[in-house]
Amino acid sequence: MGFVVSVIGVFVVVIVVANGERNYVGPRFTVEPRGKVQFYNSTGAIVPCSASGVPLPTVSWIRQDGSPVHEVPGLLQIRPDASLVFAPFRPDDFRQDIHSATYRCTASNAVGIIGSRDVNIRAGGLLIFSL
């Protein structure tokens, strides 16, 4: 069994090359989130992320500082399919740490871990023009 190590940004990817019966495949994004997501507070947004590999990777989200993303009732949800859901919110409920922040999707399995591009989230108020 051999090992190949690559450094990608802040992530170290270890690829195990096995000569046995199991054919492990490192994580690979099937849907990588866009680099910039802008939305109105009245609409909310869904940011998908999914990956394939053997064994099936675990997909999760981290903040720019590397800390894990946790759900915030009424504002931020993580779906079972690993999509980040930014719920519509009142302007008074704007939180910079949620609505104007940078996130990254990660996928990991027994072979290694990969990280998506940075995802810059920007929520703003709906502009209404009157004549």
XYZ file of C-alpha atoms in Angstrom:
131
model
C 0.000 0.000 0.000
C 1.399 3.434 -0.926
C 0.509 6.935 0.075
C 0.392 10.119 -1.961
C 0.159 13.407 -0.035
C -0.839 16.702 -1.632
C -1.282 20.081 0.003
C -4.260 22.065 -1.312
C -4.738 25.390 0.478
C -5.237 24.600 4.133
C -6.230 21.019 3.437
C -3.945 18.022 3.263
C -5.268 15.320 0.987
C -3.987 11.804 1.608
C -4.692 9.298 -1.140
C -4.341 5.662 -0.169
C -3.350 3.362 -2.979
C -4.513 -0.096 -1.965
C -3.512 -3.349 -3.599
C -6.277 -5.331 -1.836
C -9.836 -6.149 -2.809
C -11.273 -2.791 -1.803
C -11.149 0.022 -4.287
C -11.244 3.217 -2.266
C -11.955 6.444 -4.081
C -11.244 9.819 -2.553
C -13.980 12.426 -2.262
C -14.868 14.405 -5.351
C -17.433 17.189 -5.608
C -20.455 16.364 -7.751
C -21.909 19.785 -6.907
C -19.480 22.458 -5.729
C -21.033 25.672 -4.435
C -20.616 28.919 -6.338
C -17.994 31.341 -5.083
C -20.479 34.155 -4.463
C -24.088 33.921 -3.312
C -26.167 37.088 -2.975
C -29.804 37.126 -1.918
C -32.496 39.326 -0.428
C -33.557 38.964 3.169
C -37.103 38.395 1.909
C -36.149 35.412 -0.268
C -33.406 33.517 1.547
C -31.090 31.164 -0.343
C -30.060 27.540 -0.678
C -26.399 26.684 -1.264
C -25.952 23.077 -2.431
C -22.870 20.915 -2.002
C -22.495 17.184 -2.652
C -19.691 14.720 -3.216
C -19.056 11.167 -4.339
C -16.402 8.656 -3.344
C -15.915 5.181 -1.825
C -16.783 5.011 0.956
C -19.447 7.715 0.537
C -18.004 10.977 1.880
C -19.398 12.961 4.775
C -20.183 16.492 3.592
C -20.074 19.381 6.062
C -19.522 23.140 6.212
C -16.855 25.229 7.910
C -16.394 28.953 8.450
C -13.451 30.939 7.136
C -11.584 30.368 10.420
C -12.023 26.586 10.073
C -14.681 26.222 12.784
C -17.718 24.059 11.987
C -20.974 25.665 10.887
C -23.880 25.044 13.261
C -27.559 25.592 12.654
C -29.140 28.794 13.949
C -32.907 28.361 14.421
C -34.890 30.546 12.053
C -31.800 31.786 10.180
C -29.482 28.962 9.073
C -30.204 25.277 8.525
C -28.128 22.393 7.186
C -30.284 19.953 5.221
C -29.693 16.190 5.284
C -28.347 16.558 1.698
C -25.740 19.004 3.154
C -27.237 22.089 1.484
C -26.917 25.291 3.517
C -30.295 26.997 3.828
C -30.479 30.691 4.635
C -34.092 31.333 5.650
C -35.871 34.575 4.802
C -35.461 36.976 7.716
C -36.606 40.372 8.982
C -34.058 43.178 8.531
C -33.753 43.409 12.337
C -32.583 39.772 12.407
C -29.570 40.374 10.124
C -26.420 38.829 11.608
C -23.117 39.636 9.990
C -21.592 36.341 11.156
C -24.281 34.482 9.165
C -25.491 36.773 6.368
C -22.202 38.419 5.388
C -19.652 35.663 5.856
C -17.405 33.210 4.050
C -18.070 29.480 4.186
C -16.435 26.385 2.710
C -17.910 22.964 2.003
C -15.789 19.934 2.897
C -16.112 16.280 1.935
C -14.206 13.522 3.708
C -13.951 9.761 3.736
C -11.359 7.127 4.684
C -9.176 8.244 1.777
C -8.978 11.965 2.548
C -10.644 15.339 2.680
C -11.310 18.050 0.105
C -12.484 21.613 0.492
C -14.525 23.691 -1.908
C -13.687 27.178 -3.046
C -14.594 29.930 -0.589
C -18.310 30.758 -0.711
C -18.956 34.438 0.001
C -22.487 34.921 1.336
C -24.071 38.385 1.150
C -27.672 39.019 2.187
C -29.296 42.378 1.708
C -32.608 44.130 1.989
C -35.082 44.307 -0.853
C -35.042 47.684 -2.563
C -38.498 49.047 -3.344
C -38.850 51.899 -5.814
C -41.921 54.089 -5.872
C -42.949 56.459 -8.636
